Amino acid sequence: MLCAFQLEIIIRELDGVLYQALHLANKGLPTLVGDHMVNKYIRSSNQPLIYFDSDQHEPTNRHVLNNGGIVLNLNSEGQGFIDDPPEMQRNFANVIETSTKICQWGKEQANILNRLIPESRLDDIPITGHPSFDLVSPQFTKYFSNQEIVREHGDDYILINTSFGMFNHEMGFDYYVKMLSKMDEWKVYGDSEHIAHLKKRCEHQEKTALAMIDMARKIAEAYPKRHVIIRPHPAEKSSFYTQKTSDLPNIFVTKKGTAREWIASAAVVIHHDCTTGLEATLMGKLVLQFAPYKDSVGAAILMASIGQRTTTAEEALARIEQGTMPEKTLAPLLERLAPYLENINQNAANTIANLAASYTDHTAWVPAPLSLWNNLKCWRKYVSKLLRAKQPGRNGRKVRYALNKFSRLKQETILEKINKIREIEPNLPEVSVTQLCLNTFLIGPPQKKEPTFPRPSCHPDGS
């Protein structure tokens, strides 16, 4: 059967999905990868397929299930509900109603869901890990290394990753929450109790962000010949940081590239409660967890436990002098993380590929490329976004936010990434990559002539 992934945030998800696609190809399974057109292909066909759900879109999931397909929920932020309030944990548990199985990052996450789902579904919470974290090991550092970054900033820069997208959201807190509350899968954002919790979280995020800026300034002044990189979360406004640091020439605020590209060449990684702290630790970096305040309303407790705890800029400077993560800190940290991240024990992509293969006889219905006319419709919509992104005000910010989440994806980018993965793991198979339309591709063994999906139309509204 065909496997399908719709990506939401390309810089966060693409590498792990391509790695998973190679493991699926090893089982003879082709994979559809791309933007909203993936769901359009899925819903235009009545053929069974394996859908890797990450955004809990109920109509798509039900369509797949009603046509004999399989829905494997594989959340790219699967650790999140550990620290979330009960209403959010219930929201994640409700995914079981339209999923065949919910793949969990680790045992601890599974334990939470097992208390919230019907007893009859307890066998449908496999502990798999997430394929993205298979790539976070020292052997893959060269995969993520970006020579443009090294040429501009050297290989001894200090990377500060922020994750304060609630109070500092590109679209503004009120607008963002209102937008989420209108989505069927995120009705919880309209709950007054949850909004009250989010507002407390915003207060904590803002004062922590200001403390991180103060720390960045002191580090930049202490190391005038080294670059300090502030990398905001993709949902954040960069201007919050540039306005407060632009007077120091060795502080740079950027969203360019992926988080792992920046981690790969960094000498030190500093975070508060960001997943990049976990990634940097597994990549063998010196990681500092900056916690200037005892209260941690809304902070991701697991992520906030990763790295050497640092409460002041002076402590940060002292730890930077160490140069590497002490073994006495790293070993117990990995042991503590293992129940939350199965990747520490096994290869998640291989586990998930075996799970997918158990549902199929390897006969695949493959989608056809769009017609010229429908391809032109997709390009027209994309060009319209580029033009609307130049608008001032909220409308322009909203479109820029969408483009930042999923910029144009080229076939040569996919091929380059796949080849780099196979250089590191040559046992993975050669694959064909076929572009079906703008930003959507079919990855799998060299294609044979098979029955195809009908070509979906590309409506201007993307529905």
Coordinates of C-alpha atoms in Angstrom, one line a residue:
M1 CA 0.0 0.0 0.0
L2 CA 0.9 3.6 -0.5
C3 CA 2.2 5.5 2.6
A4 CA 1.5 9.2 3.0
F5 CA 2.8 12.1 5.1
Q6 CA 1.5 15.6 5.0
L7 CA 4.1 18.0 6.4
E8 CA 3.1 21.1 8.4
I9 CA 6.5 22.6 9.2
I10 CA 9.0 21.6 6.6
I11 CA 12.2 22.5 8.5
R12 CA 11.1 20.5 11.5
E13 CA 9.7 17.4 9.8
L14 CA 11.3 16.8 6.4
D15 CA 14.5 15.0 7.4
G16 CA 12.8 12.5 9.6
V17 CA 10.1 11.8 7.1
L18 CA 12.7 11.2 4.3
Y19 CA 14.6 8.8 6.6
Q20 CA 11.3 7.0 7.4
A21 CA 10.5 6.9 3.6
L22 CA 13.8 5.1 3.0
H23 CA 12.9 2.5 5.6
L24 CA 9.5 2.1 4.1
A25 CA 11.0 1.7 0.7
N26 CA 13.1 -1.1 2.2
K27 CA 9.8 -2.9 2.8
G28 CA 8.7 -2.2 -0.8
L29 CA 6.3 0.6 0.3
P30 CA 6.2 3.9 -1.7
T31 CA 5.6 7.1 0.2
L32 CA 3.7 10.3 -0.7
V33 CA 5.3 13.4 0.9
G34 CA 4.4 17.0 0.7
D35 CA 2.1 19.9 1.6
H36 CA -1.7 20.1 1.6
M37 CA -1.9 18.4 -1.7
V38 CA -1.1 15.1 0.0
N39 CA -4.5 15.3 1.7
K40 CA -6.1 16.3 -1.6
Y41 CA -4.7 13.2 -3.2
I42 CA -5.9 11.0 -0.3
R43 CA -9.4 12.3 -0.3
S44 CA -9.8 12.1 -4.1
S45 CA -9.3 8.4 -4.0
N46 CA -11.2 5.4 -2.5
Q47 CA -8.2 3.2 -2.5
P48 CA -6.7 1.9 0.8
L49 CA -3.4 3.4 2.0
I50 CA -1.4 4.0 5.2
Y51 CA -1.7 7.5 6.4
F52 CA 0.8 8.9 8.9
D53 CA -1.3 11.4 10.7
S54 CA 0.4 14.3 12.6
D55 CA -2.3 17.0 12.8
Q56 CA -5.4 15.0 13.9
H57 CA -7.5 16.1 10.9
E58 CA -10.6 14.0 11.6
P59 CA -12.2 14.2 8.1
T60 CA -9.1 12.9 6.4
N61 CA -8.6 10.2 9.0
R62 CA -12.2 8.9 8.7
H63 CA -11.9 8.9 4.9
V64 CA -8.8 6.7 5.1
L65 CA -10.4 4.3 7.6
N66 CA -13.8 4.2 5.7
N67 CA -11.9 3.0 2.6
G68 CA -10.1 0.2 4.3
G69 CA -6.9 2.1 5.0
I70 CA -4.7 2.5 8.1
V71 CA -4.1 5.6 10.2
L72 CA -0.9 5.6 12.2
N73 CA -0.7 8.8 14.3
L74 CA 2.9 9.9 14.5
N75 CA 3.0 13.3 16.2
S76 CA 6.0 15.4 15.5
E77 CA 5.5 17.0 19.0
G78 CA 4.7 13.8 20.7
Q79 CA 6.3 14.7 24.0
G80 CA 4.1 17.7 24.5
F81 CA 1.1 16.2 26.3
I82 CA 3.4 15.0 29.2
D83 CA 3.4 18.6 30.6
D84 CA 0.1 19.7 29.2
P85 CA -3.0 20.3 31.4
P86 CA -5.6 17.5 31.6
E87 CA -7.8 19.0 28.9
M88 CA -4.9 18.9 26.4
Q89 CA -4.0 15.3 27.4
R90 CA -7.6 14.3 26.8
N91 CA -7.5 16.1 23.4
F92 CA -4.5 13.9 22.4
A93 CA -6.2 10.8 23.7
N94 CA -9.3 11.5 21.6
V95 CA -7.1 10.9 18.5
I96 CA -7.7 7.1 19.1
E97 CA -11.2 7.5 17.8
T98 CA -9.9 8.1 14.3
S99 CA -6.6 6.2 14.4
T100 CA -5.6 2.6 13.9
K101 CA -2.7 3.1 16.3
I102 CA -1.1 6.1 18.1
C103 CA 2.7 5.7 17.9
Q104 CA 4.4 7.0 21.1
W105 CA 7.8 8.5 21.6
G106 CA 8.3 6.5 24.8
K107 CA 6.8 4.5 27.7
E108 CA 5.9 7.5 29.8
Q109 CA 3.7 9.0 27.1
A110 CA 2.1 5.6 26.5
N111 CA 1.3 5.4 30.2
I112 CA -0.6 8.7 30.1
L113 CA -2.7 7.6 27.1
N114 CA -3.4 4.2 28.6
R115 CA -5.2 5.9 31.4
L116 CA -7.4 8.0 29.1
I117 CA -8.4 5.7 26.2
P118 CA -10.9 2.8 26.3
E119 CA -9.6 -0.5 27.6
S120 CA -10.4 -2.2 24.3
R121 CA -7.8 0.1 22.6
L122 CA -4.8 -0.5 25.0
D123 CA -3.0 -2.6 22.4
D124 CA -3.2 0.3 19.9
I125 CA -0.6 2.5 21.6
P126 CA 2.8 1.1 20.3
I127 CA 6.0 2.5 21.8
T128 CA 8.0 3.2 18.6
G129 CA 10.0 6.4 19.2
H130 CA 10.1 9.0 16.4
P131 CA 12.1 8.7 13.1
S132 CA 13.3 12.3 13.4
F133 CA 15.3 11.4 16.5
D134 CA 17.1 8.5 14.7
L135 CA 19.0 11.2 12.9
V136 CA 20.1 13.0 16.1
S137 CA 23.4 11.2 16.8
P138 CA 27.0 12.3 16.3
Q139 CA 27.3 10.1 13.1
F140 CA 24.7 12.4 11.4
T141 CA 26.4 15.7 12.4
K142 CA 27.9 15.9 8.9
Y143 CA 24.4 15.4 7.4
F144 CA 23.2 18.6 9.1
S145 CA 26.4 20.6 8.8
N146 CA 25.9 23.7 6.7
Q147 CA 29.1 25.2 5.3
E148 CA 27.5 28.5 4.6
I149 CA 26.8 28.8 8.4
V150 CA 30.4 27.9 9.2
R151 CA 31.8 30.4 6.7
E152 CA 29.7 33.2 8.2
H153 CA 29.9 32.4 11.9
G154 CA 32.7 29.9 12.4
D155 CA 32.5 26.7 14.4
D156 CA 32.7 28.1 17.9
Y157 CA 29.5 30.2 18.0
I158 CA 27.1 30.1 20.9
L159 CA 23.6 29.1 19.9
I160 CA 20.6 30.3 21.9
N161 CA 17.3 28.6 20.9
T162 CA 14.1 30.2 22.1
S163 CA 10.7 28.6 22.2
F164 CA 8.3 31.3 23.3
G165 CA 5.7 31.1 20.5
M166 CA 2.7 31.6 22.7
F167 CA 3.4 35.2 24.0
N168 CA 5.6 36.2 21.0
H169 CA 3.6 34.6 18.2
E170 CA 3.9 36.1 14.7
M171 CA 0.1 36.6 14.5
G172 CA -0.4 37.7 18.1
F173 CA -1.7 35.6 21.0
D174 CA -5.4 36.5 20.7
Y175 CA -5.6 36.0 17.0
Y176 CA -3.6 32.7 17.1
V177 CA -5.7 31.2 19.9
K178 CA -8.9 32.3 18.2
M179 CA -7.8 30.7 14.9
L180 CA -7.0 27.4 16.6
S181 CA -10.3 27.3 18.5
K182 CA -12.1 27.3 15.2
M183 CA -10.5 24.1 14.1
D184 CA -12.5 20.9 15.0
E185 CA -9.4 19.2 16.3
W186 CA -8.4 22.1 18.6
K187 CA -11.7 23.2 20.1
V188 CA -9.9 23.1 23.5
Y189 CA -8.4 26.4 22.6
G190 CA -11.8 28.0 23.1
D191 CA -12.1 26.6 26.6
S192 CA -11.9 29.5 29.2
E193 CA -9.9 27.4 31.7
H194 CA -7.4 26.5 29.0
I195 CA -7.1 30.1 27.9
A196 CA -6.4 31.2 31.5
H197 CA -3.6 28.6 31.7
L198 CA -2.2 29.9 28.4
K199 CA -2.1 33.5 29.6
K200 CA -0.1 32.4 32.7
R201 CA 2.2 30.6 30.4
C202 CA 2.6 33.8 28.3
E203 CA 3.7 35.7 31.4
H204 CA 6.3 33.1 32.2
Q205 CA 7.6 33.0 28.6
E206 CA 7.9 36.8 28.4
K207 CA 10.0 37.3 31.5
T208 CA 12.1 34.2 30.6
A209 CA 12.7 35.6 27.1
L210 CA 13.8 38.9 28.5
A211 CA 16.2 37.2 30.8
M212 CA 17.6 35.2 27.9
I213 CA 18.2 38.4 26.0
D214 CA 20.1 39.9 28.9
M215 CA 22.2 36.7 29.1
A216 CA 22.9 36.8 25.3
R217 CA 24.1 40.4 25.7
K218 CA 26.5 39.5 28.5
I219 CA 27.9 36.5 26.6
A220 CA 28.4 38.7 23.5
E221 CA 30.3 41.3 25.6
A222 CA 32.4 38.6 27.3
Y223 CA 33.3 37.0 23.9
P224 CA 33.5 39.9 21.4
K225 CA 35.2 37.7 18.8
R226 CA 32.7 34.9 18.9
H227 CA 29.2 35.1 17.4
V228 CA 26.1 34.6 19.5
I229 CA 23.2 33.3 17.5
I230 CA 19.6 33.8 18.7
R231 CA 17.4 31.4 16.8
P232 CA 13.6 32.0 17.5
H233 CA 11.1 29.3 17.2
P234 CA 9.5 29.4 13.7
A235 CA 6.3 30.7 15.1
E236 CA 8.0 33.7 16.9
K237 CA 8.5 37.3 15.9
S238 CA 12.2 37.8 15.3
S239 CA 11.8 41.6 15.9
F240 CA 11.3 41.0 19.6
Y241 CA 15.0 40.0 19.8
T242 CA 16.5 42.2 17.1
Q243 CA 15.2 45.4 18.7
K244 CA 16.9 44.5 22.0
T245 CA 20.3 43.3 20.6
S246 CA 21.0 45.2 17.4
D247 CA 23.6 47.4 19.1
L248 CA 25.9 44.5 19.6
P249 CA 27.6 43.5 16.3
N250 CA 28.3 39.9 17.3
I251 CA 24.7 39.0 18.1
F252 CA 22.7 37.6 15.1
V253 CA 19.0 36.8 15.1
T254 CA 18.0 34.4 12.4
K255 CA 15.4 31.8 11.4
K256 CA 17.3 30.7 8.3
G257 CA 18.0 27.0 7.9
T258 CA 17.0 24.2 10.2
A259 CA 17.6 24.0 14.0
R260 CA 19.9 21.0 13.5
E261 CA 22.0 22.8 10.9
W262 CA 22.8 25.4 13.6
I263 CA 23.3 22.8 16.3
A264 CA 25.7 20.8 14.1
S265 CA 28.4 23.5 14.1
A266 CA 27.7 25.2 17.5
A267 CA 30.2 25.0 20.3
V268 CA 27.4 25.5 22.9
V269 CA 23.6 25.3 22.8
I270 CA 21.5 27.2 25.3
H271 CA 17.7 26.7 25.7
H272 CA 15.0 27.0 28.3
D273 CA 12.5 24.2 27.5
C274 CA 13.0 23.6 23.8
T275 CA 13.2 20.3 22.0
T276 CA 16.5 21.5 20.5
G277 CA 18.0 20.9 23.9
L278 CA 17.3 17.2 23.5
E279 CA 18.5 17.2 20.0
A280 CA 21.8 19.0 20.9
T281 CA 22.4 16.6 23.8
L282 CA 22.0 13.5 21.5
M283 CA 24.3 15.2 19.0
G284 CA 27.0 15.4 21.6
K285 CA 27.0 19.2 22.3
L286 CA 27.5 21.2 25.5
V287 CA 24.0 22.0 26.4
L288 CA 22.9 24.6 29.0
Q289 CA 19.3 24.8 30.3
F290 CA 18.7 28.4 31.3
A291 CA 16.2 28.7 34.1
P292 CA 16.3 32.2 35.6
Y293 CA 13.0 31.8 37.6
K294 CA 11.8 29.0 39.9
D295 CA 8.2 29.1 38.6
S296 CA 7.7 27.3 35.3
V297 CA 4.1 27.8 34.4
G298 CA 3.4 26.1 31.1
A299 CA 7.1 25.1 30.6
A300 CA 7.8 21.7 29.0
I301 CA 9.0 20.0 32.2
L302 CA 10.9 17.2 30.4
M303 CA 12.7 19.5 28.0
A304 CA 13.4 21.9 30.9
S305 CA 15.4 19.1 32.6
I306 CA 17.8 18.6 29.7
G307 CA 21.3 20.1 29.9
Q308 CA 23.3 21.7 32.7
R309 CA 20.9 23.8 34.7
T310 CA 22.0 27.5 34.6
T311 CA 20.2 30.3 36.4
T312 CA 22.3 33.4 35.6
A313 CA 24.4 34.8 32.8
E314 CA 27.5 34.4 35.1
E315 CA 26.8 30.7 35.5
A316 CA 26.4 30.4 31.7
L317 CA 29.8 32.0 31.1
A318 CA 31.4 29.6 33.6
R319 CA 29.9 26.6 31.9
I320 CA 30.8 27.8 28.4
E321 CA 34.4 27.7 29.6
Q322 CA 34.1 23.9 30.2
G323 CA 33.9 23.3 26.4
T324 CA 32.1 19.9 26.6
M325 CA 29.3 18.3 28.4
P326 CA 30.7 16.5 31.5
E327 CA 30.2 12.7 31.3
K328 CA 28.8 12.7 34.9
T329 CA 26.0 14.9 33.5
L330 CA 25.4 13.1 30.2
A331 CA 25.2 9.5 31.3
P332 CA 22.4 9.9 33.9
L333 CA 20.6 12.3 31.5
L334 CA 20.4 9.7 28.8
E335 CA 19.2 7.1 31.3
R336 CA 16.5 9.5 32.5
L337 CA 15.4 10.3 28.9
A338 CA 15.1 6.6 27.8
P339 CA 11.5 6.1 29.1
Y340 CA 10.5 9.2 27.2
L341 CA 12.3 8.5 23.9
E342 CA 12.4 4.9 22.6
N343 CA 15.0 6.0 20.0
I344 CA 17.7 5.6 22.8
N345 CA 16.9 1.9 22.8
Q346 CA 16.1 1.1 19.1
N347 CA 15.8 2.6 15.6
A348 CA 12.3 4.1 15.4
A349 CA 12.1 4.3 11.6
N350 CA 12.8 0.5 11.3
T351 CA 10.2 -0.2 14.0
I352 CA 7.6 1.9 12.3
A353 CA 8.4 0.4 8.8
N354 CA 7.8 -3.1 10.2
L355 CA 4.5 -1.9 11.7
A356 CA 3.4 -0.5 8.4
A357 CA 4.5 -3.6 6.5
S358 CA 2.4 -5.7 8.8
Y359 CA -0.7 -4.1 7.2
T360 CA 0.1 -4.6 3.6
D361 CA 0.8 -7.2 0.9
H362 CA 3.1 -4.7 -0.8
T363 CA 0.7 -3.9 -3.6
A364 CA 0.7 -0.2 -4.0
W365 CA -1.7 2.2 -5.7
V366 CA 0.4 5.1 -6.7
P367 CA -0.8 8.7 -7.4
A368 CA -0.3 10.3 -10.8
P369 CA 1.3 13.7 -11.4
L370 CA -1.2 16.6 -11.8
S371 CA -2.2 17.7 -15.2
L372 CA -0.6 20.8 -16.7
W373 CA -3.7 22.9 -16.0
N374 CA -4.0 21.8 -12.3
N375 CA -0.2 22.3 -11.8
L376 CA -0.7 25.9 -13.0
K377 CA -3.5 26.3 -10.5
C378 CA -1.1 25.3 -7.7
W379 CA 1.6 27.7 -9.0
R380 CA -0.9 30.5 -9.1
K381 CA -1.9 29.9 -5.5
Y382 CA 1.8 29.8 -4.5
V383 CA 2.7 33.0 -6.4
S384 CA -0.4 34.7 -4.8
K385 CA 1.0 33.8 -1.4
L386 CA 4.3 35.4 -2.2
L387 CA 2.6 38.6 -3.3
R388 CA 0.2 38.7 -0.3
A389 CA 3.2 38.1 2.1
K390 CA 4.4 41.6 1.2
Q391 CA 1.2 43.2 2.6
P392 CA 1.5 45.2 5.8
G393 CA -0.4 44.3 8.9
R394 CA -2.0 41.0 10.1
N395 CA -2.8 39.6 6.6
G396 CA 0.8 39.8 5.5
R397 CA 2.0 38.3 8.8
K398 CA -0.4 35.4 8.4
V399 CA 0.8 34.6 4.9
R400 CA 4.5 35.0 5.9
Y401 CA 3.8 32.6 8.8
A402 CA 2.4 30.0 6.4
L403 CA 5.3 30.4 4.0
N404 CA 7.8 30.1 6.8
K405 CA 6.2 26.8 7.8
F406 CA 6.3 25.4 4.3
S407 CA 8.4 27.2 1.8
R408 CA 8.9 25.8 -1.7
L409 CA 10.3 22.3 -1.7
K410 CA 12.4 21.3 -4.7
Q411 CA 13.0 17.8 -6.1
E412 CA 16.8 18.3 -6.0
T413 CA 16.6 19.2 -2.3
I414 CA 14.9 15.8 -1.6
L415 CA 17.4 13.9 -3.8
E416 CA 20.4 15.7 -2.1
K417 CA 19.1 14.8 1.4
I418 CA 18.4 11.2 0.5
N419 CA 21.8 10.8 -1.0
K420 CA 23.4 12.2 2.2
I421 CA 21.4 9.9 4.4
R422 CA 22.5 6.9 2.2
E423 CA 26.1 7.9 2.5
I424 CA 25.9 7.5 6.2
E425 CA 23.7 4.4 6.1
P426 CA 24.5 2.7 2.8
N427 CA 22.3 -0.3 3.7
L428 CA 19.2 1.9 2.9
P429 CA 17.9 1.3 -0.6
E430 CA 18.1 3.4 -3.7
V431 CA 14.8 5.1 -4.5
S432 CA 13.1 7.0 -7.2
V433 CA 11.7 10.5 -6.5
T434 CA 8.9 11.7 -8.7
Q435 CA 7.5 15.2 -8.5
L436 CA 3.7 15.0 -8.7
C437 CA 3.0 18.8 -8.4
L438 CA 4.4 21.8 -6.6
N439 CA 5.7 20.7 -3.2
T440 CA 4.5 17.1 -3.4
F441 CA 6.5 14.0 -4.3
L442 CA 6.4 10.2 -4.5
I443 CA 9.3 8.4 -3.0
G444 CA 9.9 4.7 -3.4
P445 CA 11.4 1.8 -5.4
P446 CA 11.8 2.4 -9.2
Q447 CA 8.2 2.6 -10.3
K448 CA 6.4 -0.2 -12.2
K449 CA 3.2 0.5 -14.1
E450 CA 0.4 0.3 -11.5
P451 CA -3.2 1.5 -11.2
T452 CA -3.2 5.2 -10.3
F453 CA -5.3 7.6 -8.2
P454 CA -7.4 10.0 -10.2
R455 CA -5.7 13.4 -10.5
P456 CA -7.2 15.8 -8.0
S457 CA -8.1 19.3 -8.9
C458 CA -6.3 22.0 -7.1
H459 CA -8.9 24.5 -5.8
P460 CA -7.7 28.1 -5.1
D461 CA -8.6 27.7 -1.4
G462 CA -6.5 24.6 -1.1
S463 CA -9.5 22.5 0.2

